[in-house]
C-alpha cells in the first residue's frame, strides 16, 4: 500500500511538470536559449536567474532598455550598474562582434569566491534600439562546460518588437507579473510559461507542489478568476463535488486575494485518481490577475501548509504600490484568541500601537486540576506583513512574526482569522487565532 501511494504521488507531480512544460521554448524577451540541465530557475525582482545545484554556477538575464551608445559603451554602462556594486575592481576590456542585426559586446574577469577561482562574464546584445544583458559565473571545469553549452544555444528570436522582460520591469500580457521566493526545501523550475515549485524530496509523505502562472485577463472578481483558473491548470481533471474551502483577505502590502481549494478527480484505466487542488488570484496589471496554484495527494497536501505561507509572504506583484500596512493595521485591531486543549492565548490590539496579551493553562495531575494564567502589555509595530511585539517588561524580549489577517470559509460559513508565522525556531511555527467580538 505504501509503495502504491508513493507511486501515485510521484506520478501526480510528474504529470504537473510535464503538462506545464509541453510545447514551449525557454525565452527571455527576444532571447531564446536552453538552460543547463538541473539548474534551478529563480524569478528575480529585476530579471531571472538559473543557479547550479552544487558548486559555483549562475546565469542571470537582465531586462532590456533603450540603447543610447555604442556596444562598448553599453557594456561599460551595464557592468557599472549590474556588476561593480557587488564585485568592485577593474572592469575587463570588452570584445565586440556583429551577429545578424545585433552587436555583441562581451568581457570576462577572474574573481575569487571564498578561496575558489571563478570566471565572471557579461554579454550585452545591442540592436533594434535595445540593450539586453546576460551575466554568467562559473567555478570549476564542469560549471564552465555547462555555461559554455548554454551560451552556444543563446539566440535572438525573429520577433522584431523587442518587447519587455518577463522577468522584470513591466511584463507583457501573458508573462509572469509577480516576484517570489521558493520556500525552503522546494526546487523552482521554469516549465514553459509557468514556474513550478516542487519538493526537493519526493516520497510517501511528499507535500503539495505549487506553481505560478502568467498573468491573465480578470474574470470580473478575484473569486471568479480563481475558480476559472483551476480547469486551465489541470485540464484533464474534474472537480469532485460542490464542497470547497476558501480564504479571502488583504496582504501586508495591501493587495487583495482570493484562495480557492477543492478536491479533483481523474478517470484512469477504469478507476479514479484523486488530488487536492488550489488556485489563488490577486492583482496584476490593469484588468489582469496573477494566479498561484497548488496540487497534491489528499493524504499530505493541505495547500495552506507552512510552505504555502512562506510562498505567500514572498509574493510581490509588479506594479503594485504598497499601502504601508494601512489595510492590515485596520483589520488587526480587536481581540484574537487561540484555544488549544491545554489553555487559551489571547491578543487584544488597540489603537496607538498598544496591545494586551493573556494566557491561561490547565494541567491535569491525576484527579487534581491546576490552572495558571499570566497577562502582559506592550507595544506593537507593523511594517508591511512583519509584526513586532515588544513587551513592557524588560526581562522579556521582543518577538517578530509574519502576519496574515483573513476570512476563512469552512463548513458553509466565513470566520475571521489571524495567523502568526514565527521563523525564529526550528522548525518554524504558524499559529492561528480566531476573531472574538468584544462584548463590553
Short mmCIF file of C-alpha atoms in Angstrom, two decimals:
data_model
loop_
_atom_site.label_atom_id
_atom_site.label_comp_id
_atom_site.label_asym_id
_atom_site.label_seq_id
_atom_site.Cartn_x
_atom_site.Cartn_y
_atom_site.Cartn_z
CA UNK A 1 0.00 0.00 0.00
CA UNK A 2 2.82 2.37 0.89
CA UNK A 3 4.62 1.80 -2.41
CA UNK A 4 1.37 2.27 -4.33
CA UNK A 5 0.76 5.57 -2.58
CA UNK A 6 4.31 6.72 -3.30
CA UNK A 7 3.95 5.88 -6.99
CA UNK A 8 0.64 7.75 -7.29
CA UNK A 9 2.14 10.85 -5.65
CA UNK A 10 5.22 10.74 -7.86
CA UNK A 11 3.07 10.33 -10.98
CA UNK A 12 0.92 13.29 -9.92
CA UNK A 13 3.92 15.60 -9.58
CA UNK A 14 5.34 14.31 -12.85
CA UNK A 15 2.06 14.96 -14.67
CA UNK A 16 2.02 18.54 -13.39
CA UNK A 17 5.58 19.19 -14.54
CA UNK A 18 5.12 17.56 -17.95
CA UNK A 19 1.85 19.35 -18.55
CA UNK A 20 3.25 22.79 -17.83
CA UNK A 21 6.33 22.23 -19.96
CA UNK A 22 4.61 20.83 -23.04
CA UNK A 23 5.43 22.53 -26.30
CA UNK A 24 7.21 25.69 -25.04
CA UNK A 25 10.75 27.04 -25.57
CA UNK A 26 12.73 28.88 -22.92
CA UNK A 27 12.66 32.58 -23.70
CA UNK A 28 13.55 35.89 -22.08
CA UNK A 29 12.29 38.89 -24.01
CA UNK A 30 13.72 38.45 -27.52
CA UNK A 31 16.25 35.79 -26.49
CA UNK A 32 15.79 32.02 -26.77
CA UNK A 33 18.05 29.50 -25.05
CA UNK A 34 18.40 26.13 -23.38
CA UNK A 35 19.39 26.38 -19.70
CA UNK A 36 21.79 23.81 -18.25
CA UNK A 37 20.03 20.63 -17.14
CA UNK A 38 19.30 20.53 -13.42
CA UNK A 39 19.95 24.22 -12.77
CA UNK A 40 17.32 25.89 -10.58
CA UNK A 41 15.22 28.68 -12.05
CA UNK A 42 14.69 31.80 -9.92
CA UNK A 43 12.37 34.70 -10.70
CA UNK A 44 14.08 37.92 -9.61
CA UNK A 45 12.67 41.37 -8.96
CA UNK A 46 14.64 42.63 -11.94
CA UNK A 47 15.33 39.68 -14.21
CA UNK A 48 15.58 35.90 -13.98
CA UNK A 49 18.39 33.58 -12.94
CA UNK A 50 19.49 29.94 -13.11
CA UNK A 51 21.64 28.53 -10.30
CA UNK A 52 23.78 25.42 -10.34
CA UNK A 53 22.63 22.99 -7.62
CA UNK A 54 26.23 22.38 -6.47
CA UNK A 55 29.36 24.50 -6.61
CA UNK A 56 29.59 27.93 -8.24
CA UNK A 57 27.32 28.40 -11.21
CA UNK A 58 24.99 31.29 -12.06
CA UNK A 59 23.26 32.68 -15.15
CA UNK A 60 21.36 35.96 -14.85
CA UNK A 61 19.23 37.67 -17.51
CA UNK A 62 18.74 41.43 -17.14
CA UNK A 63 15.78 43.25 -18.73
CA UNK A 64 16.40 45.26 -21.87
CA UNK A 65 16.37 49.04 -22.03
CA UNK A 66 16.66 51.63 -24.83
CA UNK A 67 20.17 51.67 -26.29
CA UNK A 68 21.84 55.11 -26.36
CA UNK A 69 25.51 54.37 -27.00
CA UNK A 70 27.90 52.12 -28.86
CA UNK A 71 28.10 48.41 -27.94
CA UNK A 72 31.27 49.07 -25.91
CA UNK A 73 29.54 51.95 -24.12
CA UNK A 74 26.53 49.79 -23.31
CA UNK A 75 28.81 47.06 -21.93
CA UNK A 76 30.51 49.63 -19.68
CA UNK A 77 27.17 51.01 -18.52
CA UNK A 78 25.77 47.58 -17.65
CA UNK A 79 28.95 46.45 -15.92
CA UNK A 80 28.99 49.55 -13.71
CA UNK A 81 25.27 49.22 -12.85
CA UNK A 82 24.95 45.45 -12.51
CA UNK A 83 28.35 44.03 -11.60
CA UNK A 84 30.52 46.68 -9.98
CA UNK A 85 28.31 47.29 -6.89
CA UNK A 86 28.66 43.61 -5.89
CA UNK A 87 32.13 42.92 -7.28
CA UNK A 88 34.26 46.08 -7.22
CA UNK A 89 37.52 46.32 -9.07
CA UNK A 90 38.85 46.74 -12.58
CA UNK A 91 36.39 46.25 -15.43
CA UNK A 92 37.50 43.91 -18.23
CA UNK A 93 38.01 45.10 -21.79
CA UNK A 94 35.00 44.19 -23.93
CA UNK A 95 35.24 42.49 -27.29
CA UNK A 96 32.64 43.44 -29.92
CA UNK A 97 31.31 41.21 -32.69
CA UNK A 98 28.37 41.67 -35.06
CA UNK A 99 25.78 38.86 -35.22
CA UNK A 100 22.82 39.34 -37.57
CA UNK A 101 21.03 42.55 -36.55
CA UNK A 102 22.88 42.77 -33.23
CA UNK A 103 26.28 43.77 -31.93
CA UNK A 104 27.56 41.59 -29.10
CA UNK A 105 29.93 43.13 -26.56
CA UNK A 106 31.41 40.65 -24.06
CA UNK A 107 34.07 40.65 -21.38
CA UNK A 108 35.28 38.24 -18.72
CA UNK A 109 37.11 38.52 -15.42
CA UNK A 110 38.61 36.05 -12.96
CA UNK A 111 37.35 36.52 -9.40
CA UNK A 112 37.86 34.86 -6.04
CA UNK A 113 34.85 33.49 -4.14
CA UNK A 114 35.76 32.24 -0.68
CA UNK A 115 39.13 30.99 -1.87
CA UNK A 116 37.85 29.41 -5.08
CA UNK A 117 38.61 30.82 -8.51
CA UNK A 118 35.64 31.61 -10.74
CA UNK A 119 35.08 33.20 -14.14
CA UNK A 120 32.62 36.09 -14.36
CA UNK A 121 31.42 37.04 -17.86
CA UNK A 122 29.00 39.72 -19.07
CA UNK A 123 27.42 39.56 -22.52
CA UNK A 124 25.50 42.56 -23.82
CA UNK A 125 23.47 42.43 -27.03
CA UNK A 126 22.71 45.76 -28.71
CA UNK A 127 20.32 46.08 -31.63
CA UNK A 128 16.88 47.17 -32.80
CA UNK A 129 17.14 50.06 -30.37
CA UNK A 130 17.54 47.88 -27.25
CA UNK A 131 20.29 46.60 -24.99
CA UNK A 132 19.91 43.34 -23.07
CA UNK A 133 22.42 41.64 -20.78
CA UNK A 134 23.36 38.11 -19.68
CA UNK A 135 25.78 37.62 -16.78
CA UNK A 136 27.38 34.24 -16.09
CA UNK A 137 29.60 32.98 -13.28
CA UNK A 138 31.28 29.59 -13.09
CA UNK A 139 33.76 27.90 -10.78
CA UNK A 140 35.34 24.64 -11.90
CA UNK A 141 35.60 22.85 -15.24
CA UNK A 142 32.14 21.25 -15.08
CA UNK A 143 30.35 24.55 -14.49
CA UNK A 144 32.38 26.22 -17.25
CA UNK A 145 31.42 23.49 -19.73
CA UNK A 146 27.75 23.77 -18.79
CA UNK A 147 27.75 27.55 -19.22
CA UNK A 148 29.62 27.21 -22.50
CA UNK A 149 26.95 24.82 -23.77
CA UNK A 150 24.26 27.25 -22.63
CA UNK A 151 25.87 30.20 -24.44
CA UNK A 152 26.04 28.12 -27.61
CA UNK A 153 22.20 27.88 -27.55
CA UNK A 154 21.64 31.60 -26.98
CA UNK A 155 19.87 33.17 -29.95
CA UNK A 156 17.76 36.20 -30.77
CA UNK A 157 14.18 35.48 -31.76
CA UNK A 158 12.56 36.57 -35.01
CA UNK A 159 10.23 38.92 -33.10
CA UNK A 160 11.12 42.46 -34.20
CA UNK A 161 9.20 44.19 -31.45
CA UNK A 162 11.87 43.95 -28.78
CA UNK A 163 9.25 43.77 -26.03
CA UNK A 164 9.91 43.78 -22.33
CA UNK A 165 11.17 41.16 -19.95
CA UNK A 166 9.00 38.53 -18.39
CA UNK A 167 11.44 38.64 -15.51
CA UNK A 168 11.44 42.31 -14.64
CA UNK A 169 10.02 45.76 -15.33
CA UNK A 170 6.61 45.94 -16.96
CA UNK A 171 5.71 42.46 -18.15
CA UNK A 172 3.63 41.92 -21.29
CA UNK A 173 0.26 40.25 -21.22
CA UNK A 174 0.88 36.53 -20.84
CA UNK A 175 4.03 37.00 -18.75
CA UNK A 176 4.57 36.35 -15.04
CA UNK A 177 3.96 39.63 -13.22
CA UNK A 178 4.93 38.72 -9.67
CA UNK A 179 8.26 38.26 -7.89
CA UNK A 180 8.62 35.49 -5.30
CA UNK A 181 10.98 33.19 -3.45
CA UNK A 182 10.80 29.40 -3.44
CA UNK A 183 10.02 28.01 0.04
CA UNK A 184 12.82 26.11 1.82
CA UNK A 185 13.00 22.53 0.60
CA UNK A 186 11.47 23.37 -2.78
CA UNK A 187 13.02 23.50 -6.25
CA UNK A 188 11.91 26.28 -8.60
CA UNK A 189 11.91 25.43 -12.30
CA UNK A 190 10.66 27.23 -15.39
CA UNK A 191 8.25 24.98 -17.30
CA UNK A 192 7.13 26.80 -20.43
CA UNK A 193 5.18 29.93 -19.44
CA UNK A 194 4.82 28.78 -15.81
CA UNK A 195 7.12 28.37 -12.84
CA UNK A 196 6.69 25.06 -10.98
CA UNK A 197 7.79 24.65 -7.35
CA UNK A 198 8.24 21.01 -6.36
CA UNK A 199 9.61 19.43 -3.15
CA UNK A 200 13.27 18.51 -3.43
CA UNK A 201 12.45 15.07 -1.98
CA UNK A 202 9.56 13.02 -3.36
CA UNK A 203 8.45 10.17 -1.10
CA UNK A 204 5.31 8.80 0.56
CA UNK A 205 4.98 11.99 2.63
CA UNK A 206 5.55 14.50 -0.15
CA UNK A 207 3.55 17.70 0.46
CA UNK A 208 1.99 19.93 -2.18
CA UNK A 209 3.54 21.12 -5.41
CA UNK A 210 2.98 24.79 -6.24
CA UNK A 211 3.18 26.91 -9.34
CA UNK A 212 2.83 30.44 -10.69
CA UNK A 213 1.06 31.10 -13.98
CA UNK A 214 1.35 34.04 -16.35
CA UNK A 215 -0.99 36.94 -15.64
CA UNK A 216 -4.36 36.62 -17.35
CA UNK A 217 -7.44 38.71 -18.01
CA UNK A 218 -9.61 39.13 -14.93
CA UNK A 219 -12.88 37.19 -14.86
CA UNK A 220 -14.55 40.13 -13.11
CA UNK A 221 -13.78 39.31 -9.47
CA UNK A 222 -10.89 37.62 -7.73
CA UNK A 223 -13.15 34.73 -6.72
CA UNK A 224 -14.35 34.19 -10.29
CA UNK A 225 -10.77 34.43 -11.56
CA UNK A 226 -9.50 31.84 -9.05
CA UNK A 227 -12.29 29.40 -9.90
CA UNK A 228 -11.86 29.87 -13.65
CA UNK A 229 -8.13 29.17 -13.47
CA UNK A 230 -8.48 25.68 -11.95
CA UNK A 231 -9.60 23.77 -15.09
CA UNK A 232 -6.89 25.55 -17.08
CA UNK A 233 -4.18 24.42 -14.65
CA UNK A 234 -5.43 20.80 -14.62
CA UNK A 235 -7.39 20.38 -17.87
CA UNK A 236 -7.74 16.59 -17.59
CA UNK A 237 -9.16 16.70 -14.05
CA UNK A 238 -12.70 17.38 -12.85
CA UNK A 239 -13.92 18.96 -9.63
CA UNK A 240 -15.12 16.09 -7.45
CA UNK A 241 -18.12 17.75 -5.79
CA UNK A 242 -19.52 21.03 -4.57
CA UNK A 243 -17.56 21.16 -1.29
CA UNK A 244 -14.71 23.63 -1.11
CA UNK A 245 -12.60 25.75 1.23
CA UNK A 246 -11.68 29.37 0.62
CA UNK A 247 -9.80 32.31 2.08
CA UNK A 248 -10.01 35.98 1.25
CA UNK A 249 -8.10 38.90 2.65
CA UNK A 250 -5.54 41.63 2.13
CA UNK A 251 -1.78 41.15 2.25
CA UNK A 252 0.63 43.16 4.35
CA UNK A 253 1.35 45.31 1.28
CA UNK A 254 -2.35 45.98 0.74
CA UNK A 255 -3.20 43.77 -2.25
CA UNK A 256 -6.39 41.68 -2.02
CA UNK A 257 -6.56 37.99 -2.79
CA UNK A 258 -8.98 35.05 -3.02
CA UNK A 259 -7.82 31.47 -2.31
CA UNK A 260 -9.94 28.54 -3.52
CA UNK A 261 -9.42 24.85 -2.68
CA UNK A 262 -11.32 21.74 -3.69
CA UNK A 263 -10.82 18.04 -4.48
CA UNK A 264 -10.39 16.92 -8.07
CA UNK A 265 -10.59 13.53 -9.77
CA UNK A 266 -9.43 11.89 -12.98
CA UNK A 267 -10.53 8.61 -14.56
CA UNK A 268 -7.50 6.43 -15.36
CA UNK A 269 -7.87 2.86 -16.58
CA UNK A 270 -11.38 2.41 -15.20
CA UNK A 271 -10.64 3.83 -11.73
CA UNK A 272 -10.37 7.34 -10.33
CA UNK A 273 -7.31 9.15 -9.07
CA UNK A 274 -7.93 11.92 -6.54
CA UNK A 275 -5.99 15.03 -5.64
CA UNK A 276 -6.33 18.30 -3.77
CA UNK A 277 -6.08 21.42 -5.93
CA UNK A 278 -5.90 25.15 -5.17
CA UNK A 279 -5.83 28.43 -7.08
CA UNK A 280 -5.27 31.91 -5.65
CA UNK A 281 -5.96 35.11 -7.60
CA UNK A 282 -4.55 38.55 -6.81
CA UNK A 283 -3.97 41.73 -8.83
CA UNK A 284 -1.52 42.06 -11.71
CA UNK A 285 -1.57 44.91 -14.25
CA UNK A 286 -4.75 46.77 -15.26
CA UNK A 287 -7.55 44.29 -15.97
CA UNK A 288 -5.35 41.27 -15.20
CA UNK A 289 -4.77 38.91 -12.28
CA UNK A 290 -1.89 36.76 -11.09
CA UNK A 291 -2.55 33.08 -10.37
CA UNK A 292 -0.71 30.93 -7.81
CA UNK A 293 -1.83 27.30 -7.81
CA UNK A 294 -1.14 24.07 -5.96
CA UNK A 295 -1.81 20.36 -6.30
CA UNK A 296 -1.01 17.24 -4.34
CA UNK A 297 -2.12 13.96 -2.84
CA UNK A 298 -5.12 14.11 -0.49
CA UNK A 299 -3.21 12.41 2.33
CA UNK A 300 -0.47 15.02 2.76
CA UNK A 301 -1.37 18.12 0.74
CA UNK A 302 -3.41 20.78 2.58
CA UNK A 303 -2.43 23.69 0.27
CA UNK A 304 -2.24 26.07 3.24
CA UNK A 305 0.81 24.48 4.84
CA UNK A 306 3.98 26.20 6.04
CA UNK A 307 5.48 26.11 2.54
CA UNK A 308 2.49 27.94 1.09
CA UNK A 309 2.56 30.52 3.90
CA UNK A 310 6.22 31.26 3.16
CA UNK A 311 5.48 31.50 -0.56
CA UNK A 312 2.54 33.81 0.14
CA UNK A 313 4.63 36.19 2.23
CA UNK A 314 7.29 36.36 -0.51
CA UNK A 315 4.87 37.44 -3.27
CA UNK A 316 5.47 40.92 -4.69
CA UNK A 317 3.07 41.79 -7.56
CA UNK A 318 4.88 44.02 -10.02
CA UNK A 319 3.46 47.48 -10.38
CA UNK A 320 1.65 47.31 -7.03
CA UNK A 321 2.31 50.24 -4.70
CA UNK A 322 2.32 49.08 -1.04
CA UNK A 323 -0.11 50.93 1.21
CA UNK A 324 2.30 50.99 4.14
CA UNK A 325 0.27 48.39 6.05
CA UNK A 326 -2.80 50.62 6.43
CA UNK A 327 -5.32 47.93 5.46
CA UNK A 328 -3.64 45.30 7.64
CA UNK A 329 -3.46 47.69 10.62
CA UNK A 330 -7.17 48.39 10.30
CA UNK A 331 -8.05 44.69 10.16
CA UNK A 332 -5.67 43.79 13.00
CA UNK A 333 -7.27 45.86 15.75
CA UNK A 334 -9.52 43.82 18.02
CA UNK A 335 -9.43 40.61 20.07
CA UNK A 336 -7.87 37.37 18.77
CA UNK A 337 -7.93 34.04 20.61
CA UNK A 338 -6.16 30.72 20.21
CA UNK A 339 -7.82 27.80 22.01
CA UNK A 340 -5.96 24.56 22.49
CA UNK A 341 -6.55 21.54 24.68
CA UNK A 342 -4.25 22.84 27.41
CA UNK A 343 -5.22 26.51 27.51
CA UNK A 344 -6.07 29.82 25.91
CA UNK A 345 -3.89 32.59 24.48
CA UNK A 346 -5.40 35.94 23.59
CA UNK A 347 -4.20 39.19 22.00
CA UNK A 348 -6.04 42.48 22.01
CA UNK A 349 -4.59 45.02 19.59
CA UNK A 350 -5.53 48.61 20.36
CA UNK A 351 -5.15 51.88 18.52
CA UNK A 352 -1.96 53.82 19.09
CA UNK A 353 0.29 50.77 18.82
CA UNK A 354 -0.58 49.16 22.18
CA UNK A 355 -1.58 45.56 22.84
CA UNK A 356 -2.76 43.37 25.73
CA UNK A 357 -1.87 39.69 25.97
CA UNK A 358 -3.18 36.99 28.28
CA UNK A 359 -2.56 33.27 28.56
CA UNK A 360 -4.18 30.60 30.69
CA UNK A 361 -3.28 26.92 31.04
CA UNK A 362 -4.90 23.90 32.65
CA UNK A 363 -2.74 20.99 33.90
CA UNK A 364 -4.23 17.65 34.99
CA UNK A 365 -2.34 15.95 37.87
CA UNK A 366 -4.14 12.69 38.49
CA UNK A 367 -7.53 13.67 39.92
CA UNK A 368 -6.30 17.21 40.57
CA UNK A 369 -6.52 20.09 38.14
CA UNK A 370 -4.16 23.06 38.29
CA UNK A 371 -4.80 26.33 36.47
CA UNK A 372 -2.41 29.20 35.84
CA UNK A 373 -2.59 32.50 34.00
CA UNK A 374 -0.49 35.50 33.15
CA UNK A 375 -1.00 38.82 31.41
CA UNK A 376 1.33 41.21 29.65
CA UNK A 377 1.02 44.55 27.89
CA UNK A 378 3.30 46.22 25.43
CA UNK A 379 3.80 47.91 22.10
CA UNK A 380 3.38 46.55 18.58
CA UNK A 381 4.57 47.79 15.21
CA UNK A 382 3.61 46.80 11.67
CA UNK A 383 5.99 47.05 8.74
CA UNK A 384 4.20 45.51 5.81
CA UNK A 385 3.48 41.89 6.82
CA UNK A 386 6.01 41.97 9.70
CA UNK A 387 4.57 42.37 13.20
CA UNK A 388 6.92 43.24 16.06
CA UNK A 389 5.68 42.65 19.63
CA UNK A 390 7.63 44.43 22.38
CA UNK A 391 6.54 43.67 25.98
CA UNK A 392 6.72 46.42 28.57
CA UNK A 393 8.58 44.08 30.93
CA UNK A 394 12.31 44.49 30.44
CA UNK A 395 13.00 40.81 31.15
CA UNK A 396 11.03 39.75 28.05
CA UNK A 397 12.38 40.07 24.55
CA UNK A 398 10.65 41.48 21.51
CA UNK A 399 9.28 38.95 19.04
CA UNK A 400 8.78 39.22 15.28
CA UNK A 401 6.13 37.45 13.22
CA UNK A 402 4.91 37.35 9.63
CA UNK A 403 1.21 38.08 9.92
CA UNK A 404 -1.90 37.33 7.88
CA UNK A 405 -5.43 38.53 8.66
CA UNK A 406 -8.13 36.92 6.54
CA UNK A 407 -11.57 35.37 6.36
CA UNK A 408 -11.75 31.59 6.07
CA UNK A 409 -14.68 29.70 4.54
CA UNK A 410 -15.18 26.33 6.18
CA UNK A 411 -18.27 24.14 6.65
CA UNK A 412 -20.51 26.69 5.00
CA UNK A 413 -19.59 29.88 6.84
CA UNK A 414 -16.96 32.63 6.91
CA UNK A 415 -14.88 33.21 10.04
CA UNK A 416 -12.23 35.86 10.74
CA UNK A 417 -8.71 34.58 11.49
CA UNK A 418 -5.21 35.84 12.17
CA UNK A 419 -2.09 33.73 11.66
CA UNK A 420 1.33 34.49 13.10
CA UNK A 421 4.36 32.84 11.48
CA UNK A 422 7.32 32.53 13.85
CA UNK A 423 10.52 31.63 12.00
CA UNK A 424 12.85 32.10 14.96
CA UNK A 425 12.56 28.47 15.99
CA UNK A 426 13.48 25.23 14.25
CA UNK A 427 11.13 24.22 12.83
CA UNK A 428 9.19 27.39 12.09
CA UNK A 429 5.67 27.55 13.52
CA UNK A 430 2.44 29.20 12.38
CA UNK A 431 -0.29 29.73 15.00
CA UNK A 432 -3.86 30.67 14.12
CA UNK A 433 -6.04 32.97 16.25
CA UNK A 434 -9.76 33.47 15.74
CA UNK A 435 -11.51 36.83 15.98
CA UNK A 436 -13.56 37.37 19.18
CA UNK A 437 -16.11 40.15 19.40
CA UNK A 438 -15.72 42.29 22.50
CA UNK A 439 -18.99 42.02 24.45
CA UNK A 440 -18.30 45.07 26.58
#
